[in-house]
PDB file of C-alpha atoms in Angstrom:
ATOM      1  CA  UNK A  21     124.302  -1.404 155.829  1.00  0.00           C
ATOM      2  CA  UNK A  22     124.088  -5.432 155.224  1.00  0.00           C
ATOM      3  CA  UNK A  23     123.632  -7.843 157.872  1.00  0.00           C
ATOM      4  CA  UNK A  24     122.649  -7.590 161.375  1.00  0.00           C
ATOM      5  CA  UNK A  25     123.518  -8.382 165.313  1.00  0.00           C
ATOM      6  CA  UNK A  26     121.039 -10.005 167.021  1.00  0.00           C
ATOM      7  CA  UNK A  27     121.380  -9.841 170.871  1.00  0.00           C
ATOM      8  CA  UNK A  28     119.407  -9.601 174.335  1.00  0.00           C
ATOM      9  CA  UNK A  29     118.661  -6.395 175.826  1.00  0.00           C
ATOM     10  CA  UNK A  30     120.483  -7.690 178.797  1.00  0.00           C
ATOM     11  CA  UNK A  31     123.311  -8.235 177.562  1.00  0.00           C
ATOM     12  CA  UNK A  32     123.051  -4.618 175.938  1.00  0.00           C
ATOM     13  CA  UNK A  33     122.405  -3.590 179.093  1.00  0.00           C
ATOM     14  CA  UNK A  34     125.270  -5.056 181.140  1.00  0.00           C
ATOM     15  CA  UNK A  35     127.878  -3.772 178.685  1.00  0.00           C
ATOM     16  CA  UNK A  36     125.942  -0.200 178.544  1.00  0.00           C
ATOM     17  CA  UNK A  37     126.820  -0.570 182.485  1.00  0.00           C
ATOM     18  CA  UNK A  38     130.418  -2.061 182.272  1.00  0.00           C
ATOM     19  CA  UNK A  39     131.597   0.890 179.943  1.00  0.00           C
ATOM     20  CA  UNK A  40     129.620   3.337 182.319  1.00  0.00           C
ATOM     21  CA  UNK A  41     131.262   1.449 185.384  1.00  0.00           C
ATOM     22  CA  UNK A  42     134.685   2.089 184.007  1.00  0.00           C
ATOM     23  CA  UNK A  43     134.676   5.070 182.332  1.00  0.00           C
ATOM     24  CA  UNK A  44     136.641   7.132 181.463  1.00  0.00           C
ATOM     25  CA  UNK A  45     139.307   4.318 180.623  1.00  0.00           C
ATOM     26  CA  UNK A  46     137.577   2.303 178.271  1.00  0.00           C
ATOM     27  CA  UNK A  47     135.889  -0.732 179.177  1.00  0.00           C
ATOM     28  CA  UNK A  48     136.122  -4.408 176.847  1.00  0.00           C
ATOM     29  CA  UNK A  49     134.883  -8.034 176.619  1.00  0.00           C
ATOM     30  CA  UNK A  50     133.242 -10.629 174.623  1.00  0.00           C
ATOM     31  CA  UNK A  51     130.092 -12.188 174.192  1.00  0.00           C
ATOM     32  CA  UNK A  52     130.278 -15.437 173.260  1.00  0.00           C
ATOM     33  CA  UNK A  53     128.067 -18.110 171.893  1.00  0.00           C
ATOM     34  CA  UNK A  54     127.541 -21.575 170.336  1.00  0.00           C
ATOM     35  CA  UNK A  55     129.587 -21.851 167.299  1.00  0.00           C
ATOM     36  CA  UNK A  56     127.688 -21.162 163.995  1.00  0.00           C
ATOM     37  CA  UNK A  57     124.544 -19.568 166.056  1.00  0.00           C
ATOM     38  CA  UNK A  58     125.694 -16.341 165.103  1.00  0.00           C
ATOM     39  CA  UNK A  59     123.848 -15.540 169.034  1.00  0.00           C
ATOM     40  CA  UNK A  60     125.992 -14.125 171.632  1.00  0.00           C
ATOM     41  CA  UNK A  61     124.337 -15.634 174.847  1.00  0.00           C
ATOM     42  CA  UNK A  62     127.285 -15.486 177.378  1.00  0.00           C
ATOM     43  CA  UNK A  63     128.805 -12.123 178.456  1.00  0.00           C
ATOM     44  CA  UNK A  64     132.709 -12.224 179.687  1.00  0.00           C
ATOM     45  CA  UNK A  65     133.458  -8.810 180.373  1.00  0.00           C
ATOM     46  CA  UNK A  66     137.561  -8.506 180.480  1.00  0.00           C
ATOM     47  CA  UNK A  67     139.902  -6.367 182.120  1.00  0.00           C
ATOM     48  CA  UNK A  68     141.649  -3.739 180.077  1.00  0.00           C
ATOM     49  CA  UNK A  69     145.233  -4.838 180.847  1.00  0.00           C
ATOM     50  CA  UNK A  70     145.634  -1.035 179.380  1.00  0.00           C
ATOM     51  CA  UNK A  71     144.070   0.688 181.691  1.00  0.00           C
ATOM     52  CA  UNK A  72     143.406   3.533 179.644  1.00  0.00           C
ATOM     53  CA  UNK A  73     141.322   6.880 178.136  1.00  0.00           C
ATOM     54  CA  UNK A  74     142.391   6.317 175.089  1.00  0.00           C
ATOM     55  CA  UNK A  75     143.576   2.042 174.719  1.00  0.00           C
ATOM     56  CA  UNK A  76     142.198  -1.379 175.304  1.00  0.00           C
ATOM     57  CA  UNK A  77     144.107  -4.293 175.675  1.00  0.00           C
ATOM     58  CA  UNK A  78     142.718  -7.917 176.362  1.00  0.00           C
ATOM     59  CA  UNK A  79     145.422  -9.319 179.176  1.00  0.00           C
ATOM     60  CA  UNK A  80     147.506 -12.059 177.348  1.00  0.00           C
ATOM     61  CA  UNK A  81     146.433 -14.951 180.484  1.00  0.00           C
ATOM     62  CA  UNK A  82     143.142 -13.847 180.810  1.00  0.00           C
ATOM     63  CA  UNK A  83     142.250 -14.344 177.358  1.00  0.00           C
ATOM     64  CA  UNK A  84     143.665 -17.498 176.739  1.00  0.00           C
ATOM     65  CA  UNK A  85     141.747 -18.757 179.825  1.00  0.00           C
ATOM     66  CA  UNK A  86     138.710 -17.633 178.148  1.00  0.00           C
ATOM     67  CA  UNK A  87     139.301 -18.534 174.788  1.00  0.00           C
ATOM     68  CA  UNK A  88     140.278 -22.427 176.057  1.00  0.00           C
ATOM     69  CA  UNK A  89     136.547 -21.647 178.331  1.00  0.00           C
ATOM     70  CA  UNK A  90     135.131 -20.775 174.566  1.00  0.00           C
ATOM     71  CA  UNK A  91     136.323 -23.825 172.858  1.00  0.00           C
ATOM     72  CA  UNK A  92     135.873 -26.807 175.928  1.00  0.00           C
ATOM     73  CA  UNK A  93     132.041 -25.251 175.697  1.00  0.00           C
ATOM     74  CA  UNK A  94     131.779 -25.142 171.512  1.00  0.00           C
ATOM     75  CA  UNK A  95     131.251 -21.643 171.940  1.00  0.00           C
ATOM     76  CA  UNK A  96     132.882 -18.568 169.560  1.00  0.00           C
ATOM     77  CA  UNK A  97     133.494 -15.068 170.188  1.00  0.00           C
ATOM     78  CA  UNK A  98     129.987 -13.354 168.637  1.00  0.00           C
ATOM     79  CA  UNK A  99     130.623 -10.009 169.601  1.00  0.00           C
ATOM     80  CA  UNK A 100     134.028  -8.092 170.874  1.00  0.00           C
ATOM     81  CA  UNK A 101     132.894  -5.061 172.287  1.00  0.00           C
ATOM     82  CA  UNK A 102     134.815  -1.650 173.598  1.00  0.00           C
ATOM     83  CA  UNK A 103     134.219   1.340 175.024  1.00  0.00           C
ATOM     84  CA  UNK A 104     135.208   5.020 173.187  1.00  0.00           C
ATOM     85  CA  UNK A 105     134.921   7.853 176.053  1.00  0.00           C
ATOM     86  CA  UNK A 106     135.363  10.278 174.372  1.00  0.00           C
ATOM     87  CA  UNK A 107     134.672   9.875 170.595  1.00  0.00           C
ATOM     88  CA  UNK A 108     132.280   8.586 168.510  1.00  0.00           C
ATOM     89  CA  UNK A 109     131.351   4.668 168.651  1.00  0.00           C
ATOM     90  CA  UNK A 110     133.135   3.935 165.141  1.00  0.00           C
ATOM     91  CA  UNK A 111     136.006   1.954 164.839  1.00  0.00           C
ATOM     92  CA  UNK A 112     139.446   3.757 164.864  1.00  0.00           C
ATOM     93  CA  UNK A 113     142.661   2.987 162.872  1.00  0.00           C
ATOM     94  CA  UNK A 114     143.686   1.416 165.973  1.00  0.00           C
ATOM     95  CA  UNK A 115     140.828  -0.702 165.976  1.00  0.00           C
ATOM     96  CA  UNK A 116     140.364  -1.694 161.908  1.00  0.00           C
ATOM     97  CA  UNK A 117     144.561  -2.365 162.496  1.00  0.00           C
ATOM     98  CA  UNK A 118     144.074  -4.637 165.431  1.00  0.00           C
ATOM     99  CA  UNK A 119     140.674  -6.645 164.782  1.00  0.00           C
ATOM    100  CA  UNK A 120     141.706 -10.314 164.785  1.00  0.00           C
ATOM    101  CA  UNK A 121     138.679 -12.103 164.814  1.00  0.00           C
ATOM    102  CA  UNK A 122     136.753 -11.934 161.392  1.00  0.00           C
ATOM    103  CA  UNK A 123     133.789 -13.858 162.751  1.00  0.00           C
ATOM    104  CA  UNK A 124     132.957 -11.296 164.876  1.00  0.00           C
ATOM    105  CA  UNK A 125     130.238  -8.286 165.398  1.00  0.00           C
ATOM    106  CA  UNK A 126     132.386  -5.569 166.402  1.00  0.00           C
ATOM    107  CA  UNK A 127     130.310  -3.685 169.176  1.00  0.00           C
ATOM    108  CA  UNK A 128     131.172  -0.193 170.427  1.00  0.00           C
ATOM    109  CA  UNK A 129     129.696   1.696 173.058  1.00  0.00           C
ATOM    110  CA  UNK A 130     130.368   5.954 173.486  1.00  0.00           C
ATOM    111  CA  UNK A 131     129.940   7.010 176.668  1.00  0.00           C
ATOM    112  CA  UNK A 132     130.802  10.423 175.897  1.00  0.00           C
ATOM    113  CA  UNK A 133     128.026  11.770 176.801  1.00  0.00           C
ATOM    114  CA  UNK A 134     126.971  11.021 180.653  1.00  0.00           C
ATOM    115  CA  UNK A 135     122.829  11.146 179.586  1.00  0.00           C
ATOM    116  CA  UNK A 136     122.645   8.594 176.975  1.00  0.00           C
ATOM    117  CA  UNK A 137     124.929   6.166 174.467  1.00  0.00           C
ATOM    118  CA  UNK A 138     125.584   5.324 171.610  1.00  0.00           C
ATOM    119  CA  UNK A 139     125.702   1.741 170.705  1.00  0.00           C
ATOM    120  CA  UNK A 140     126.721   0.458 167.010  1.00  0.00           C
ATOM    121  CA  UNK A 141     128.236  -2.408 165.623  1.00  0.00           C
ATOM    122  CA  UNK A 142     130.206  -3.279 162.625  1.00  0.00           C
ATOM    123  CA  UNK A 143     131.957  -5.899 160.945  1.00  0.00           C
ATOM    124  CA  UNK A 144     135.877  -5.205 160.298  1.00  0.00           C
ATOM    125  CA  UNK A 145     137.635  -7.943 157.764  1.00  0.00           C
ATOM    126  CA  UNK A 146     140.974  -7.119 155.861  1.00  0.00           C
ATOM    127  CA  UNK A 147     141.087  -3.703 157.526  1.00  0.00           C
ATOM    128  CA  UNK A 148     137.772  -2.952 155.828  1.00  0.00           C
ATOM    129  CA  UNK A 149     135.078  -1.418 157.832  1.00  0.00           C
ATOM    130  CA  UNK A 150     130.351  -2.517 157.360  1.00  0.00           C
ATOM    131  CA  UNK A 151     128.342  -1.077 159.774  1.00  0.00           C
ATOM    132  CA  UNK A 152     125.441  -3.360 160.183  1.00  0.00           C
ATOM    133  CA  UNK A 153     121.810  -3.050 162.312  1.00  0.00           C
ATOM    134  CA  UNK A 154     121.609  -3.804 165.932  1.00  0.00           C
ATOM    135  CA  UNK A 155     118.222  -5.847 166.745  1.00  0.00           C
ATOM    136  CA  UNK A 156     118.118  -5.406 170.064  1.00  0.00           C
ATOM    137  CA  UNK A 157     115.558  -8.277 171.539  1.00  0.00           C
ATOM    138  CA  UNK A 158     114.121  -8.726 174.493  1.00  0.00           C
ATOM    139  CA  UNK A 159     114.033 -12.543 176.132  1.00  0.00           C
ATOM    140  CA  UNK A 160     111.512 -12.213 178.127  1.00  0.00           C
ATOM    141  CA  UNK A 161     108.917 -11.660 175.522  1.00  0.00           C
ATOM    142  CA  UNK A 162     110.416 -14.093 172.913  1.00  0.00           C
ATOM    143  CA  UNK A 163     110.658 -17.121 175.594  1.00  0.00           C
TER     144      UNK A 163
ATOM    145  CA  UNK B  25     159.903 -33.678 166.848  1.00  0.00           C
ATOM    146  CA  UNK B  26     156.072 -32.875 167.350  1.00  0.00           C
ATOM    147  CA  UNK B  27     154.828 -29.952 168.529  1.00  0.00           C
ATOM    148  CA  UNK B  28     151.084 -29.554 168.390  1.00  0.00           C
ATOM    149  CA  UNK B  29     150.123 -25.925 167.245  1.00  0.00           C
ATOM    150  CA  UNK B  30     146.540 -24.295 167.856  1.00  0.00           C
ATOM    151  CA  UNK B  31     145.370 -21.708 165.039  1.00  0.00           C
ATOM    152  CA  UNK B  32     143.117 -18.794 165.039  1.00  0.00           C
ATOM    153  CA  UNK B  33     140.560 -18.295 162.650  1.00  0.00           C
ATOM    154  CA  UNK B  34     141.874 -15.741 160.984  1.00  0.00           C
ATOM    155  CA  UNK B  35     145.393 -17.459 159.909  1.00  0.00           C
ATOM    156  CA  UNK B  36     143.525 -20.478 158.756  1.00  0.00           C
ATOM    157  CA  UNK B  37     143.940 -19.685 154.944  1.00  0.00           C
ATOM    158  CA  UNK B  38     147.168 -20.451 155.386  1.00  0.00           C
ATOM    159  CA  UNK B  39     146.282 -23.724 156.846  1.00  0.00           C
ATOM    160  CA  UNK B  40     143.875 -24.733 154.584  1.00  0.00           C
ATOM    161  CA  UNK B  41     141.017 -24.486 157.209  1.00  0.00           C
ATOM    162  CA  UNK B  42     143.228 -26.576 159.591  1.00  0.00           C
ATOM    163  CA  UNK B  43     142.625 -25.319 163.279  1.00  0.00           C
ATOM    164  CA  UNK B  44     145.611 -27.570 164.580  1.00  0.00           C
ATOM    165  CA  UNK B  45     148.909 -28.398 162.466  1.00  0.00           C
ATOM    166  CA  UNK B  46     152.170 -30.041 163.896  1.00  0.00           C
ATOM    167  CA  UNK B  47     155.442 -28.568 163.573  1.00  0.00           C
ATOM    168  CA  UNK B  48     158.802 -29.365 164.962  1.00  0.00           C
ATOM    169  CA  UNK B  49     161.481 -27.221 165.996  1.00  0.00           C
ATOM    170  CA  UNK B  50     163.303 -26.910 169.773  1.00  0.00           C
ATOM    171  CA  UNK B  51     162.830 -22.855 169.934  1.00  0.00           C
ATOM    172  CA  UNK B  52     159.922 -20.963 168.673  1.00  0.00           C
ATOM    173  CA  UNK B  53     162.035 -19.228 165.908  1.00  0.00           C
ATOM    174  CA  UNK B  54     163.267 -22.948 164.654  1.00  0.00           C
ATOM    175  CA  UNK B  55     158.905 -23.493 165.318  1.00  0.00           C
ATOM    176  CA  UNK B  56     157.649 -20.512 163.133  1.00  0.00           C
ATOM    177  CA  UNK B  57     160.429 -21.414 160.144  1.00  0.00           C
ATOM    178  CA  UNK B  58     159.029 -24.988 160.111  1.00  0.00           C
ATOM    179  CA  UNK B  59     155.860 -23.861 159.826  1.00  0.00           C
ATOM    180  CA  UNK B  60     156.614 -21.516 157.374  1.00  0.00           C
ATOM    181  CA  UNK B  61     157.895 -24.206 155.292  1.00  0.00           C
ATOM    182  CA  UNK B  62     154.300 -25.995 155.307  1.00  0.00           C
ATOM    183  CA  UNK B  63     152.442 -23.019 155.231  1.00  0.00           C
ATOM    184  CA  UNK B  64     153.812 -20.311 152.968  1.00  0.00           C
ATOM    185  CA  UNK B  65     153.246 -17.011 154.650  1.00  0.00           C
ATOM    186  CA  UNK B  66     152.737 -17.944 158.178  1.00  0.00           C
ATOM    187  CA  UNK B  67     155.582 -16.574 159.330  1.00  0.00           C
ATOM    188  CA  UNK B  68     154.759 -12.453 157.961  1.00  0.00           C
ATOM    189  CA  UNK B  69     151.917 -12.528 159.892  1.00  0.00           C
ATOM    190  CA  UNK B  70     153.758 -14.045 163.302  1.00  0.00           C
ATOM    191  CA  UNK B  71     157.142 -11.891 162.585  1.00  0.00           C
ATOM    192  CA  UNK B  72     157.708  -8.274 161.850  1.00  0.00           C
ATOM    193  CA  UNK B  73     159.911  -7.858 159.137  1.00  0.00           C
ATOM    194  CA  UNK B  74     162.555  -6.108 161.936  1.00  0.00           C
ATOM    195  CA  UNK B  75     162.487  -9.633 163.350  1.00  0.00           C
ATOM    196  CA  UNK B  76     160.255  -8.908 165.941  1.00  0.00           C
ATOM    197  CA  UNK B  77     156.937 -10.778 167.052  1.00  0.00           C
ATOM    198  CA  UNK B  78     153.773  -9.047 165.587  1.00  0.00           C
ATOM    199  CA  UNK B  79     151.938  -7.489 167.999  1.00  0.00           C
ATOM    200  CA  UNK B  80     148.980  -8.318 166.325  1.00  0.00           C
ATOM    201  CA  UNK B  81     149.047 -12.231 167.923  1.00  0.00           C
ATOM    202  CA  UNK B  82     149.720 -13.715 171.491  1.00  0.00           C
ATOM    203  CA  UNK B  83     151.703 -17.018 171.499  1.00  0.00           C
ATOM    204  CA  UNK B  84     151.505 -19.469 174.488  1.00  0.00           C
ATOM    205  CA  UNK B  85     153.360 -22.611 175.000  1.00  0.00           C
ATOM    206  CA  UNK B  86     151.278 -24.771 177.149  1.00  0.00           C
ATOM    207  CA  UNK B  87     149.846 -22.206 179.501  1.00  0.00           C
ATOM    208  CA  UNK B  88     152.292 -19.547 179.238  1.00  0.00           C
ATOM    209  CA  UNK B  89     152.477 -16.316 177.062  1.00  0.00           C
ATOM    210  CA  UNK B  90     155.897 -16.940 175.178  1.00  0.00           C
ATOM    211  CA  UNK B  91     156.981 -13.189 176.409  1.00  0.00           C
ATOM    212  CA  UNK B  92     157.851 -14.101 179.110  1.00  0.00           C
ATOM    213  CA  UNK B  93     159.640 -17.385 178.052  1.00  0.00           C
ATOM    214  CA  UNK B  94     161.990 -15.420 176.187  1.00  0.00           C
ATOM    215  CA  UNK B  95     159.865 -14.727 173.209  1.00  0.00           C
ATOM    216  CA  UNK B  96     161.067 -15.919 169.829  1.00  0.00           C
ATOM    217  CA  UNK B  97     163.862 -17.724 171.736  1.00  0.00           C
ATOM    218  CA  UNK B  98     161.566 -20.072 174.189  1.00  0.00           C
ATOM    219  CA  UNK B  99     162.541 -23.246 174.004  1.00  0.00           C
ATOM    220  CA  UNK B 100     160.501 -25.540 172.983  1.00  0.00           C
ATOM    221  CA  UNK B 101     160.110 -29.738 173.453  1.00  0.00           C
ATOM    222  CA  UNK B 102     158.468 -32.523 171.986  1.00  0.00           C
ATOM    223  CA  UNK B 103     154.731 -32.315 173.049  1.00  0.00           C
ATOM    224  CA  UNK B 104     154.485 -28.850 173.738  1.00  0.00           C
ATOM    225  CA  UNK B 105     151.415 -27.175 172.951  1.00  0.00           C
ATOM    226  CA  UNK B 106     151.325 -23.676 171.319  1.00  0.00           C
ATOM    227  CA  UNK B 107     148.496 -21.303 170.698  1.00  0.00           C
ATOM    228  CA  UNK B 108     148.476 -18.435 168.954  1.00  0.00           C
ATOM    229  CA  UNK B 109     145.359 -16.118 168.932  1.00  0.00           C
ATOM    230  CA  UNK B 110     144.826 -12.588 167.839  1.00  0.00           C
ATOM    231  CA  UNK B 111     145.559 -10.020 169.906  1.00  0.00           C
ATOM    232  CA  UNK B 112     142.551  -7.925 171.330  1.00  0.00           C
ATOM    233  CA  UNK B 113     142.958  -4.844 171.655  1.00  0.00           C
ATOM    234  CA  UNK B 114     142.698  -1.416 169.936  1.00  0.00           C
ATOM    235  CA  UNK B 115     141.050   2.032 171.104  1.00  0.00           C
ATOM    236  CA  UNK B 116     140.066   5.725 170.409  1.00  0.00           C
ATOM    237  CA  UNK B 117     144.487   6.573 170.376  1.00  0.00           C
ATOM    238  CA  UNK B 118     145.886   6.692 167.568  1.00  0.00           C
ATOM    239  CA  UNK B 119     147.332   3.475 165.824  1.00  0.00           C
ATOM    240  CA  UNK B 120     151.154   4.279 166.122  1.00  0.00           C
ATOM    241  CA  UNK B 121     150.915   5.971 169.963  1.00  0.00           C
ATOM    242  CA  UNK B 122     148.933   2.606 170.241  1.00  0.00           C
ATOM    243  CA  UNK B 123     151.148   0.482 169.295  1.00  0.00           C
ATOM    244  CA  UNK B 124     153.931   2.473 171.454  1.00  0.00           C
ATOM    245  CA  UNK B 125     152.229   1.771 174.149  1.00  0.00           C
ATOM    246  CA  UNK B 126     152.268  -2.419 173.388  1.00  0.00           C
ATOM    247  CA  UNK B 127     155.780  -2.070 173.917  1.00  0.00           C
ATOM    248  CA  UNK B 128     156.562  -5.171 171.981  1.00  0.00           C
TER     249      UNK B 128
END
């Protein structure tokens, strides 16, 4: 593993509770943050458009809404994160084929299993797949 | 004709790092070909070889999604403003049920 995502337990948290609130269709969103931080400070959680076990799909309007939100604010999408609810939390050929955004941590939550998840994150550029460390910190203390 | 045209990060190297070019063109088809023209290889990633739009990228003139403008036949006029960005999307199915299911 090389390289790291740094983010707040909270925001951990929240999208640990967005995948659990939606489960079993998977669950997506972004965390965004200042351009260049390389910090995702600002959870968006996002309909799947999909609806689905097995599928995730960012609606077309919502995320150009966002995306124009992103940019009037100088802020970039840090981490894109999904829910697998039934499989592991590594990135499926679906997943390496559709990842757009080479800036970003790719976060995925399994909620397979209804005591405890599995959280991992990974970097996916030209269809190639690094799993990096999650530093999960907590605010509170660093503030 | 100019048409202003937003691009995502990950089609800037055919931009040279540009994150807005101008193009001309009164459809998105005429659009993507003048573009194309500028930016050698712009086009594969926006059309499927069957002529198609990739699925892989949303398109929006001003604030609409060009799908439902008629796709690769919207019309376009001077001062329009198109964004592409990359589709989000993806999943534990597999990739061709997936992209089935796009429908597009």
């Amino acid at each position: 593993m090389n390289g790291v995502l740094t983010i707040d337990s909270a925001i951990v948290d929240a999208i640990v509770a967005h995948a659990r609130r939606d489960h079993p269709d998977e669950a997506c969103g972004v965390v965004a943050g200042p351009i260049g931080s390389d910090l995702p400070t600002r959870l968006i959680p996002m309909d799947n458009a999909a609806r689905s076990m097995t599928f995730y799909e960012f609606d077309s309007m919502e995320q150009l809404r966002v995306w124009r939100e992103m940019d009037d604010n100088d802020e970039e999408p840090v981490v894109i994160y999904h829910s697998h609810t039934a499989t592991e939390a590594y990135p499926s050929r679906t997943d390496i084929s559709f990842a757009g955004e080479p800036g970003a941590h790719y976060l995925l939550v399994s909620t397979r299993e209804s005591d405890s998840e599995e959280i991992r994150s990974f970097r996916i550029v030209d269809g190639v797949v690094t799993e990096e460390e999650i530093n999960i910190v907590d605010a509170t203390v660093d503030a | 004709m100019a048409i202003e045209v937003r691009i995502p990060t990950i089609l800037r190297s055919y931009t040279g790092g540009a994150k807005i070019v101008e193009g001309a063109g009164d459809s998105l088809t005429a659009l993507i070909d003048d573009l194309d023209a500028k930016h050698n290889g712009l086009k594969g990633r926006l059309i499927t070889p069957e002529g198609g739009l990739h699925k892989f990228v949303n398109i929006y003139v001003n604030d609409e999604d060009v799908r439902f403008l008629g796709a690769l036949d919207a019309k376009l006029s001077d001062g329009d403003s198109i964004t592409i960005l990359p589709a989000v999307a993806g999943g534990a199915l597999g990739f061709v049920a997936a992209a089935a299911l796009l429908g597009r």
